[in-house]
PDB file of C-alpha atoms and ligand atoms in Angstrom:
ATOM      1  CA  UNK I 790      24.303-181.971  19.672  1.00  0.00           C
ATOM      2  CA  UNK I 791      24.492-179.117  17.030  1.00  0.00           C
ATOM      3  CA  UNK I 792      23.287-175.082  16.816  1.00  0.00           C
ATOM      4  CA  UNK I 793      20.432-175.413  14.717  1.00  0.00           C
ATOM      5  CA  UNK I 794      19.759-171.702  14.460  1.00  0.00           C
ATOM      6  CA  UNK I 795      20.780-170.862  10.501  1.00  0.00           C
ATOM      7  CA  UNK I 796      20.845-167.435  10.683  1.00  0.00           C
ATOM      8  CA  UNK I 797      19.167-166.274  13.803  1.00  0.00           C
ATOM      9  CA  UNK I 798      19.858-162.818  14.028  1.00  0.00           C
ATOM     10  CA  UNK I 799      17.605-162.110  11.130  1.00  0.00           C
ATOM     11  CA  UNK I 800      15.206-164.926  11.599  1.00  0.00           C
ATOM     12  CA  UNK I 801      14.346-163.646  14.893  1.00  0.00           C
ATOM     13  CA  UNK I 802      12.957-160.218  13.535  1.00  0.00           C
ATOM     14  CA  UNK I 803       9.184-160.886  13.369  1.00  0.00           C
ATOM     15  CA  UNK I 804       8.955-163.280  16.551  1.00  0.00           C
ATOM     16  CA  UNK I 805       7.103-161.860  18.881  1.00  0.00           C
ATOM     17  CA  UNK I 806       8.315-159.620  21.406  1.00  0.00           C
ATOM     18  CA  UNK I 807       8.823-161.462  24.917  1.00  0.00           C
ATOM     19  CA  UNK I 808      10.162-158.343  27.213  1.00  0.00           C
ATOM     20  CA  UNK I 809       9.997-154.929  27.132  1.00  0.00           C
ATOM     21  CA  UNK I 810      11.760-152.304  29.166  1.00  0.00           C
ATOM     22  CA  UNK I 811      10.218-148.636  29.000  1.00  0.00           C
ATOM     23  CA  UNK I 812      12.076-145.887  30.174  1.00  0.00           C
ATOM     24  CA  UNK I 813      13.740-148.388  32.977  1.00  0.00           C
ATOM     25  CA  UNK I 814      15.671-146.138  36.196  1.00  0.00           C
ATOM     26  CA  UNK I 815      17.108-146.899  39.363  1.00  0.00           C
ATOM     27  CA  UNK I 816      18.560-144.991  42.277  1.00  0.00           C
ATOM     28  CA  UNK I 817      20.191-146.199  44.962  1.00  0.00           C
ATOM     29  CA  UNK I 818      19.422-142.938  47.607  1.00  0.00           C
ATOM     30  CA  UNK I 819      21.190-140.089  45.653  1.00  0.00           C
ATOM     31  CA  UNK I 820      22.857-141.844  42.956  1.00  0.00           C
ATOM     32  CA  UNK I 821      21.223-142.354  39.883  1.00  0.00           C
ATOM     33  CA  UNK I 822      22.295-145.423  38.067  1.00  0.00           C
ATOM     34  CA  UNK I 823      20.163-146.445  35.491  1.00  0.00           C
ATOM     35  CA  UNK I 824      18.759-143.172  33.597  1.00  0.00           C
ATOM     36  CA  UNK I 825      16.008-144.562  31.254  1.00  0.00           C
ATOM     37  CA  UNK I 826      16.504-147.754  29.945  1.00  0.00           C
ATOM     38  CA  UNK I 827      14.765-148.993  26.806  1.00  0.00           C
ATOM     39  CA  UNK I 828      14.693-152.136  24.771  1.00  0.00           C
ATOM     40  CA  UNK I 829      12.870-154.753  23.396  1.00  0.00           C
ATOM     41  CA  UNK I 830      13.784-158.541  23.246  1.00  0.00           C
ATOM     42  CA  UNK I 831      11.994-161.112  20.917  1.00  0.00           C
ATOM     43  CA  UNK I 832      11.145-164.626  21.631  1.00  0.00           C
ATOM     44  CA  UNK I 833      14.317-166.552  20.330  1.00  0.00           C
ATOM     45  CA  UNK I 834      16.543-164.217  20.717  1.00  0.00           C
ATOM     46  CA  UNK I 835      19.987-164.136  22.353  1.00  0.00           C
ATOM     47  CA  UNK I 836      20.475-160.819  23.437  1.00  0.00           C
ATOM     48  CA  UNK I 837      24.246-159.436  25.310  1.00  0.00           C
ATOM     49  CA  UNK I 838      23.775-156.712  27.209  1.00  0.00           C
ATOM     50  CA  UNK I 839      27.228-154.994  27.492  1.00  0.00           C
ATOM     51  CA  UNK I 840      28.339-152.366  29.744  1.00  0.00           C
ATOM     52  CA  UNK I 841      32.056-151.277  31.567  1.00  0.00           C
ATOM     53  CA  UNK I 842      31.516-152.596  35.474  1.00  0.00           C
ATOM     54  CA  UNK I 843      29.720-150.576  37.463  1.00  0.00           C
ATOM     55  CA  UNK I 844      27.178-149.049  34.933  1.00  0.00           C
ATOM     56  CA  UNK I 845      24.420-151.121  36.380  1.00  0.00           C
ATOM     57  CA  UNK I 846      24.091-154.253  34.735  1.00  0.00           C
ATOM     58  CA  UNK I 847      23.176-156.266  37.820  1.00  0.00           C
ATOM     59  CA  UNK I 848      20.912-153.778  38.329  1.00  0.00           C
ATOM     60  CA  UNK I 849      19.135-153.761  35.026  1.00  0.00           C
ATOM     61  CA  UNK I 850      19.125-157.352  35.302  1.00  0.00           C
ATOM     62  CA  UNK I 851      16.964-157.485  39.134  1.00  0.00           C
ATOM     63  CA  UNK I 852      14.792-154.949  37.838  1.00  0.00           C
ATOM     64  CA  UNK I 853      14.258-157.276  35.066  1.00  0.00           C
ATOM     65  CA  UNK I 854      13.497-160.278  37.001  1.00  0.00           C
ATOM     66  CA  UNK I 855      11.583-158.539  39.527  1.00  0.00           C
ATOM     67  CA  UNK I 856      14.054-158.761  42.490  1.00  0.00           C
ATOM     68  CA  UNK I 857      14.502-155.376  42.660  1.00  0.00           C
ATOM     69  CA  UNK I 858      11.874-152.297  42.535  1.00  0.00           C
ATOM     70  CA  UNK I 859      12.659-149.484  39.427  1.00  0.00           C
ATOM     71  CA  UNK I 860      12.534-146.343  40.312  1.00  0.00           C
ATOM     72  CA  UNK I 861      10.654-145.386  37.311  1.00  0.00           C
ATOM     73  CA  UNK I 862       9.435-147.135  34.103  1.00  0.00           C
ATOM     74  CA  UNK I 863       8.800-150.328  33.806  1.00  0.00           C
ATOM     75  CA  UNK I 864       9.391-154.244  32.437  1.00  0.00           C
ATOM     76  CA  UNK I 865       7.008-155.895  30.572  1.00  0.00           C
ATOM     77  CA  UNK I 866       7.358-159.428  30.150  1.00  0.00           C
ATOM     78  CA  UNK I 867       4.684-161.506  28.189  1.00  0.00           C
ATOM     79  CA  UNK I 868       2.417-158.481  28.110  1.00  0.00           C
ATOM     80  CA  UNK I 869       2.027-157.544  32.084  1.00  0.00           C
ATOM     81  CA  UNK I 870       4.324-155.555  33.866  1.00  0.00           C
ATOM     82  CA  UNK I 871       6.919-157.429  36.443  1.00  0.00           C
ATOM     83  CA  UNK I 872       6.233-156.636  40.021  1.00  0.00           C
ATOM     84  CA  UNK I 873       7.648-159.760  41.442  1.00  0.00           C
ATOM     85  CA  UNK I 874       9.844-162.502  39.678  1.00  0.00           C
ATOM     86  CA  UNK I 875       7.489-164.150  37.052  1.00  0.00           C
ATOM     87  CA  UNK I 876       7.095-168.004  36.944  1.00  0.00           C
ATOM     88  CA  UNK I 877       8.582-168.533  33.471  1.00  0.00           C
ATOM     89  CA  UNK I 878      11.652-166.422  34.100  1.00  0.00           C
ATOM     90  CA  UNK I 879      15.045-168.125  35.753  1.00  0.00           C
ATOM     91  CA  UNK I 880      18.282-166.464  36.637  1.00  0.00           C
ATOM     92  CA  UNK I 881      21.908-167.527  36.562  1.00  0.00           C
ATOM     93  CA  UNK I 882      24.226-165.561  38.808  1.00  0.00           C
ATOM     94  CA  UNK I 883      27.797-165.022  38.445  1.00  0.00           C
ATOM     95  CA  UNK I 884      28.790-166.312  41.915  1.00  0.00           C
ATOM     96  CA  UNK I 885      27.742-170.137  41.371  1.00  0.00           C
ATOM     97  CA  UNK I 886      29.513-170.911  44.803  1.00  0.00           C
ATOM     98  CA  UNK I 887      26.673-168.764  46.929  1.00  0.00           C
ATOM     99  CA  UNK I 888      23.477-169.952  44.333  1.00  0.00           C
ATOM    100  CA  UNK I 889      23.567-173.821  44.409  1.00  0.00           C
ATOM    101  CA  UNK I 890      22.389-174.882  48.131  1.00  0.00           C
ATOM    102  CA  UNK I 891      25.633-176.580  49.484  1.00  0.00           C
ATOM    103  CA  UNK I 892      23.588-178.955  51.583  1.00  0.00           C
ATOM    104  CA  UNK I 893      21.777-180.562  49.026  1.00  0.00           C
ATOM    105  CA  UNK I 894      22.983-182.443  45.822  1.00  0.00           C
ATOM    106  CA  UNK I 895      22.818-181.430  42.312  1.00  0.00           C
ATOM    107  CA  UNK I 896      20.242-183.432  41.672  1.00  0.00           C
ATOM    108  CA  UNK I 897      18.481-182.060  44.392  1.00  0.00           C
ATOM    109  CA  UNK I 898      19.244-178.269  43.418  1.00  0.00           C
ATOM    110  CA  UNK I 899      18.199-178.715  39.920  1.00  0.00           C
ATOM    111  CA  UNK I 900      14.880-180.250  41.104  1.00  0.00           C
ATOM    112  CA  UNK I 901      14.345-177.616  43.948  1.00  0.00           C
ATOM    113  CA  UNK I 902      12.602-174.935  41.461  1.00  0.00           C
ATOM    114  CA  UNK I 903      10.816-177.516  39.173  1.00  0.00           C
ATOM    115  CA  UNK I 904       8.469-178.501  42.221  1.00  0.00           C
ATOM    116  CA  UNK I 905       6.225-175.515  41.670  1.00  0.00           C
ATOM    117  CA  UNK I 906       6.039-176.383  38.114  1.00  0.00           C
ATOM    118  CA  UNK I 907       6.305-179.919  37.127  1.00  0.00           C
ATOM    119  CA  UNK I 908       4.452-183.009  39.078  1.00  0.00           C
ATOM    120  CA  UNK I 909       7.015-185.666  40.830  1.00  0.00           C
ATOM    121  CA  UNK I 910       7.002-188.235  38.451  1.00  0.00           C
ATOM    122  CA  UNK I 911       7.978-186.123  35.277  1.00  0.00           C
ATOM    123  CA  UNK I 912      10.847-184.663  36.914  1.00  0.00           C
ATOM    124  CA  UNK I 913      13.407-187.399  36.856  1.00  0.00           C
ATOM    125  CA  UNK I 914      13.534-187.628  32.930  1.00  0.00           C
ATOM    126  CA  UNK I 915      13.932-184.264  32.566  1.00  0.00           C
ATOM    127  CA  UNK I 916      16.593-183.446  35.667  1.00  0.00           C
ATOM    128  CA  UNK I 917      18.491-186.127  33.655  1.00  0.00           C
ATOM    129  CA  UNK I 918      18.143-184.468  30.099  1.00  0.00           C
ATOM    130  CA  UNK I 919      19.321-181.027  31.613  1.00  0.00           C
ATOM    131  CA  UNK I 920      22.163-182.528  33.312  1.00  0.00           C
ATOM    132  CA  UNK I 921      23.070-184.478  29.987  1.00  0.00           C
ATOM    133  CA  UNK I 922      22.729-181.399  28.123  1.00  0.00           C
ATOM    134  CA  UNK I 923      25.507-179.362  30.021  1.00  0.00           C
ATOM    135  CA  UNK I 924      27.799-182.521  30.512  1.00  0.00           C
ATOM    136  CA  UNK I 925      26.882-183.323  34.051  1.00  0.00           C
ATOM    137  CA  UNK I 926      25.188-187.088  33.211  1.00  0.00           C
ATOM    138  CA  UNK I 927      25.704-189.306  36.045  1.00  0.00           C
ATOM    139  CA  UNK I 928      26.520-186.405  38.661  1.00  0.00           C
ATOM    140  CA  UNK I 929      23.346-185.224  39.971  1.00  0.00           C
ATOM    141  CA  UNK I 930      24.608-187.552  43.152  1.00  0.00           C
ATOM    142  CA  UNK I 931      27.335-185.043  44.005  1.00  0.00           C
ATOM    143  CA  UNK I 932      27.940-182.154  46.308  1.00  0.00           C
ATOM    144  CA  UNK I 933      28.472-178.521  45.347  1.00  0.00           C
ATOM    145  CA  UNK I 934      31.502-178.429  47.095  1.00  0.00           C
ATOM    146  CA  UNK I 935      32.330-181.741  45.604  1.00  0.00           C
ATOM    147  CA  UNK I 936      32.545-180.326  42.214  1.00  0.00           C
ATOM    148  CA  UNK I 937      35.011-177.851  40.321  1.00  0.00           C
ATOM    149  CA  UNK I 938      33.956-174.073  39.729  1.00  0.00           C
ATOM    150  CA  UNK I 939      33.166-174.900  35.955  1.00  0.00           C
ATOM    151  CA  UNK I 940      30.997-178.198  36.778  1.00  0.00           C
ATOM    152  CA  UNK I 941      29.080-175.966  39.690  1.00  0.00           C
ATOM    153  CA  UNK I 942      28.174-173.394  36.866  1.00  0.00           C
ATOM    154  CA  UNK I 943      27.078-175.943  34.602  1.00  0.00           C
ATOM    155  CA  UNK I 944      24.798-177.129  37.653  1.00  0.00           C
ATOM    156  CA  UNK I 945      23.415-173.593  37.618  1.00  0.00           C
ATOM    157  CA  UNK I 946      22.835-173.531  34.273  1.00  0.00           C
ATOM    158  CA  UNK I 947      20.873-177.248  34.153  1.00  0.00           C
ATOM    159  CA  UNK I 948      18.862-175.768  36.924  1.00  0.00           C
ATOM    160  CA  UNK I 949      17.645-172.309  34.971  1.00  0.00           C
ATOM    161  CA  UNK I 950      17.323-174.830  32.191  1.00  0.00           C
ATOM    162  CA  UNK I 951      14.894-177.479  33.964  1.00  0.00           C
ATOM    163  CA  UNK I 952      12.648-175.094  34.942  1.00  0.00           C
ATOM    164  CA  UNK I 953      11.740-174.669  31.132  1.00  0.00           C
ATOM    165  CA  UNK I 954      11.670-170.854  31.694  1.00  0.00           C
ATOM    166  CA  UNK I 955      10.492-168.927  28.176  1.00  0.00           C
ATOM    167  CA  UNK I 956      13.567-166.354  29.343  1.00  0.00           C
ATOM    168  CA  UNK I 957      16.802-167.341  30.887  1.00  0.00           C
ATOM    169  CA  UNK I 958      18.503-164.166  32.330  1.00  0.00           C
ATOM    170  CA  UNK I 959      22.417-164.755  32.899  1.00  0.00           C
ATOM    171  CA  UNK I 960      24.544-162.136  35.030  1.00  0.00           C
ATOM    172  CA  UNK I 961      28.266-162.325  33.896  1.00  0.00           C
ATOM    173  CA  UNK I 962      27.978-166.551  34.551  1.00  0.00           C
ATOM    174  CA  UNK I 963      31.366-167.090  33.210  1.00  0.00           C
ATOM    175  CA  UNK I 964      33.203-164.036  35.165  1.00  0.00           C
ATOM    176  CA  UNK I 965      34.669-166.479  37.728  1.00  0.00           C
ATOM    177  CA  UNK I 966      36.131-169.594  35.756  1.00  0.00           C
ATOM    178  CA  UNK I 967      39.116-169.735  34.191  1.00  0.00           C
ATOM    179  CA  UNK I 968      39.774-168.891  30.240  1.00  0.00           C
ATOM    180  CA  UNK I 969      39.583-172.940  28.702  1.00  0.00           C
ATOM    181  CA  UNK I 970      36.148-173.399  31.145  1.00  0.00           C
ATOM    182  CA  UNK I 971      34.805-170.136  29.781  1.00  0.00           C
ATOM    183  CA  UNK I 972      35.151-171.229  26.264  1.00  0.00           C
ATOM    184  CA  UNK I 973      33.507-174.692  26.922  1.00  0.00           C
ATOM    185  CA  UNK I 974      30.855-173.332  28.905  1.00  0.00           C
ATOM    186  CA  UNK I 975      30.050-170.490  25.987  1.00  0.00           C
ATOM    187  CA  UNK I 976      29.545-172.980  23.494  1.00  0.00           C
ATOM    188  CA  UNK I 977      27.768-175.382  25.562  1.00  0.00           C
ATOM    189  CA  UNK I 978      25.168-172.311  26.495  1.00  0.00           C
ATOM    190  CA  UNK I 979      24.608-171.449  22.564  1.00  0.00           C
ATOM    191  CA  UNK I 980      23.902-175.459  22.371  1.00  0.00           C
ATOM    192  CA  UNK I 981      21.423-175.762  24.966  1.00  0.00           C
ATOM    193  CA  UNK I 982      19.578-172.551  23.963  1.00  0.00           C
ATOM    194  CA  UNK I 983      19.157-173.955  20.631  1.00  0.00           C
ATOM    195  CA  UNK I 984      18.254-177.471  22.177  1.00  0.00           C
ATOM    196  CA  UNK I 985      15.636-175.808  24.244  1.00  0.00           C
ATOM    197  CA  UNK I 986      14.635-173.090  22.255  1.00  0.00           C
ATOM    198  CA  UNK I 987      15.236-170.759  25.140  1.00  0.00           C
ATOM    199  CA  UNK I 988      15.251-166.710  24.712  1.00  0.00           C
ATOM    200  CA  UNK I 989      18.567-165.449  26.563  1.00  0.00           C
ATOM    201  CA  UNK I 990      19.831-162.237  27.845  1.00  0.00           C
ATOM    202  CA  UNK I 991      23.363-162.533  28.853  1.00  0.00           C
ATOM    203  CA  UNK I 992      25.124-159.785  30.623  1.00  0.00           C
ATOM    204  CA  UNK I 993      28.593-159.114  30.466  1.00  0.00           C
ATOM    205  CA  UNK I 994      31.623-156.828  30.521  1.00  0.00           C
ATOM    206  CA  UNK I 995      33.492-159.019  27.862  1.00  0.00           C
ATOM    207  CA  UNK I 996      33.276-157.659  24.524  1.00  0.00           C
ATOM    208  CA  UNK I 997      34.532-160.783  22.728  1.00  0.00           C
ATOM    209  CA  UNK I 998      31.859-162.821  24.741  1.00  0.00           C
ATOM    210  CA  UNK I 999      29.048-160.693  23.756  1.00  0.00           C
ATOM    211  CA  UNK I1000      29.677-160.710  20.090  1.00  0.00           C
ATOM    212  CA  UNK I1001      30.522-163.767  19.831  1.00  0.00           C
ATOM    213  CA  UNK I1002      27.169-165.075  21.580  1.00  0.00           C
ATOM    214  CA  UNK I1003      24.705-162.956  20.454  1.00  0.00           C
ATOM    215  CA  UNK I1004      21.835-161.979  17.839  1.00  0.00           C
ATOM    216  CA  UNK I1005      21.945-158.980  19.056  1.00  0.00           C
ATOM    217  CA  UNK I1006      24.227-157.178  21.499  1.00  0.00           C
ATOM    218  CA  UNK I1007      23.136-153.907  23.566  1.00  0.00           C
ATOM    219  CA  UNK I1008      26.174-151.376  24.698  1.00  0.00           C
ATOM    220  CA  UNK I1009      24.984-149.463  27.947  1.00  0.00           C
ATOM    221  CA  UNK I1010      26.163-145.854  28.298  1.00  0.00           C
ATOM    222  CA  UNK I1011      28.491-145.675  32.011  1.00  0.00           C
ATOM    223  CA  UNK I1012      26.249-144.479  35.104  1.00  0.00           C
ATOM    224  CA  UNK I1013      23.754-142.763  34.643  1.00  0.00           C
ATOM    225  CA  UNK I1014      23.330-145.401  32.420  1.00  0.00           C
ATOM    226  CA  UNK I1015      21.113-145.469  29.229  1.00  0.00           C
ATOM    227  CA  UNK I1016      21.442-148.095  25.940  1.00  0.00           C
ATOM    228  CA  UNK I1017      23.988-145.848  24.228  1.00  0.00           C
ATOM    229  CA  UNK I1018      23.481-148.727  20.742  1.00  0.00           C
ATOM    230  CA  UNK I1019      21.842-151.710  19.820  1.00  0.00           C
ATOM    231  CA  UNK I1020      23.949-153.899  17.106  1.00  0.00           C
ATOM    232  CA  UNK I1021      22.739-156.531  15.638  1.00  0.00           C
ATOM    233  CA  UNK I1022      24.932-159.319  15.062  1.00  0.00           C
ATOM    234  CA  UNK I1023      24.715-161.012  11.808  1.00  0.00           C
ATOM    235  CA  UNK I1024      27.706-163.995  12.038  1.00  0.00           C
ATOM    236  CA  UNK I1025      26.648-167.264  10.848  1.00  0.00           C
ATOM    237  CA  UNK I1026      25.651-169.898  12.980  1.00  0.00           C
ATOM    238  CA  UNK I1027      26.716-172.226  14.304  1.00  0.00           C
ATOM    239  CA  UNK I1028      29.718-170.262  15.831  1.00  0.00           C
ATOM    240  CA  UNK I1029      33.185-171.932  16.028  1.00  0.00           C
ATOM    241  CA  UNK I1030      35.801-170.209  18.320  1.00  0.00           C
ATOM    242  CA  UNK I1031      38.206-170.080  15.872  1.00  0.00           C
ATOM    243  CA  UNK I1032      36.636-169.752  13.036  1.00  0.00           C
ATOM    244  CA  UNK I1033      33.619-166.962  13.959  1.00  0.00           C
ATOM    245  CA  UNK I1034      36.417-165.077  15.543  1.00  0.00           C
ATOM    246  CA  UNK I1035      38.790-164.451  12.007  1.00  0.00           C
ATOM    247  CA  UNK I1036      36.047-163.556  10.193  1.00  0.00           C
ATOM    248  CA  UNK I1037      36.152-159.450   9.219  1.00  0.00           C
ATOM    249  CA  UNK I1038      32.645-158.629  10.442  1.00  0.00           C
ATOM    250  CA  UNK I1039      33.693-159.900  13.956  1.00  0.00           C
ATOM    251  CA  UNK I1040      36.364-158.136  14.078  1.00  0.00           C
ATOM    252  CA  UNK I1041      34.360-155.025  12.702  1.00  0.00           C
ATOM    253  CA  UNK I1042      31.705-155.652  15.709  1.00  0.00           C
ATOM    254  CA  UNK I1043      34.249-156.326  18.220  1.00  0.00           C
ATOM    255  CA  UNK I1044      35.960-152.621  17.120  1.00  0.00           C
ATOM    256  CA  UNK I1045      32.563-151.125  17.449  1.00  0.00           C
ATOM    257  CA  UNK I1046      31.573-151.979  20.772  1.00  0.00           C
ATOM    258  CA  UNK I1047      35.223-151.463  22.126  1.00  0.00           C
ATOM    259  CA  UNK I1048      34.917-147.764  21.075  1.00  0.00           C
ATOM    260  CA  UNK I1049      31.519-147.645  22.421  1.00  0.00           C
ATOM    261  CA  UNK I1050      32.894-148.896  26.086  1.00  0.00           C
ATOM    262  CA  UNK I1051      35.582-146.759  25.739  1.00  0.00           C
ATOM    263  CA  UNK I1052      33.482-143.785  25.733  1.00  0.00           C
ATOM    264  CA  UNK I1053      31.179-145.044  28.143  1.00  0.00           C
ATOM    265  CA  UNK I1054      34.022-145.331  30.549  1.00  0.00           C
ATOM    266  CA  UNK I1055      35.363-141.912  29.721  1.00  0.00           C
ATOM    267  CA  UNK I1056      32.194-140.098  30.604  1.00  0.00           C
ATOM    268  CA  UNK I1057      30.726-142.074  33.520  1.00  0.00           C
ATOM    269  CA  UNK I1058      29.779-140.578  36.758  1.00  0.00           C
ATOM    270  CA  UNK I1059      33.344-141.714  38.761  1.00  0.00           C
ATOM    271  CA  UNK I1060      32.077-143.221  42.210  1.00  0.00           C
TER     272      UNK I1060
HETATM  273  P1  ADP S 411      27.366-154.085  37.138  1.00  0.00           P
HETATM  274  O1  ADP S 411      26.745-155.281  37.199  1.00  0.00           O
HETATM  275  O2  ADP S 411      27.427-153.371  36.232  1.00  0.00           O
HETATM  276  O3  ADP S 411      29.097-154.129  37.526  1.00  0.00           O
HETATM  277  P2  ADP S 411      25.953-153.130  39.459  1.00  0.00           P
HETATM  278  O4  ADP S 411      24.541-152.770  39.047  1.00  0.00           O
HETATM  279  O5  ADP S 411      26.344-153.778  40.132  1.00  0.00           O
HETATM  280  O6  ADP S 411      26.949-152.794  38.162  1.00  0.00           O
HETATM  281  O7  ADP S 411      26.110-151.677  40.183  1.00  0.00           O
HETATM  282  C1  ADP S 411      25.880-149.923  39.656  1.00  0.00           C
HETATM  283  C2  ADP S 411      26.496-149.203  40.802  1.00  0.00           C
HETATM  284  O8  ADP S 411      25.304-149.369  41.383  1.00  0.00           O
HETATM  285  C3  ADP S 411      27.672-149.418  41.245  1.00  0.00           C
HETATM  286  O9  ADP S 411      28.148-148.174  41.569  1.00  0.00           O
HETATM  287  C4  ADP S 411      27.515-150.071  42.929  1.00  0.00           C
HETATM  288  O10 ADP S 411      28.039-149.706  43.829  1.00  0.00           O
HETATM  289  C5  ADP S 411      25.865-149.565  43.219  1.00  0.00           C
HETATM  290  N1  ADP S 411      25.150-150.338  43.664  1.00  0.00           N
HETATM  291  C6  ADP S 411      24.787-151.335  43.462  1.00  0.00           C
HETATM  292  N2  ADP S 411      24.032-151.809  44.489  1.00  0.00           N
HETATM  293  C7  ADP S 411      23.339-151.188  45.140  1.00  0.00           C
HETATM  294  C8  ADP S 411      22.871-150.825  46.423  1.00  0.00           C
HETATM  295  N3  ADP S 411      21.942-152.274  46.867  1.00  0.00           N
HETATM  296  N4  ADP S 411      23.241-150.160  47.065  1.00  0.00           N
HETATM  297  C9  ADP S 411      23.731-148.997  47.117  1.00  0.00           C
HETATM  298  N5  ADP S 411      24.436-148.891  45.883  1.00  0.00           N
HETATM  299  C10 ADP S 411      24.559-149.667  44.691  1.00  0.00           C
HETATM  300 MG1   MG S 412      27.468-156.924  38.061  1.00  0.00          MG
END
């Protein structure tokens, strides 16, 4: 399985808009976290949203997913305002240990959200294909607690994909795994994204990860948060953990994002 997008960054500019954030605002009591966030995601794009810890990335993602009501502004998904979790949207959270149901096998966990969408006879082939795509072929009978953290996160990704969402939202999905597993999972996400033609919005505080994965990096300012810059990443695909990171353009993009994050940190309201 290889990545098949030749130059996704430039190729996607003509694709239709899938998701739009319009002046999205969120406060918790008196604390304003999101102070009007605007951006749009086109079909097929891999967009990383990067910002310092506490800048409101999880808050933003939950508002986009219809899991949290914004205080102002809105998210529009496929032309309709998001007021509850849309059926064609899936979320992978950071904490895999709490996102998989421990009393169900991996197979049952992956099947669960499919029940509303696919008739029973169609499910086994699809479950097998996503388990294979994430490197868990033949492991469907295991329970989450019989697996390592990296395997559990693979299972959570498989569950998100099995549902065949139009967009996959991922909230720092690799923050809790070790460095080697993280590298494997980054490349896994790039491959399955190409194979399943999924639009991905990937939230991270990790600058290297954002530049490595993305067609576009959206950098958030510190809270109260707005978009500080929207950066096109025209690095060639398929990406390679060694070769891509040796490119001068990679270093330049990394430095640009780094400086923006540093300045966001120094301007953020300390809570
Ligand atoms: P990030 O994901 O970027 O680290 P979060 O969206 O988790 O940021 O949080 C942004 C800010 O909002 C933090 O200061 C956090 O403490 C606060 N916050 C998050 N969730 C809640 C909540 N349910 N109630 C009150 N404050 C919250
Ligand atoms: Mg978070």
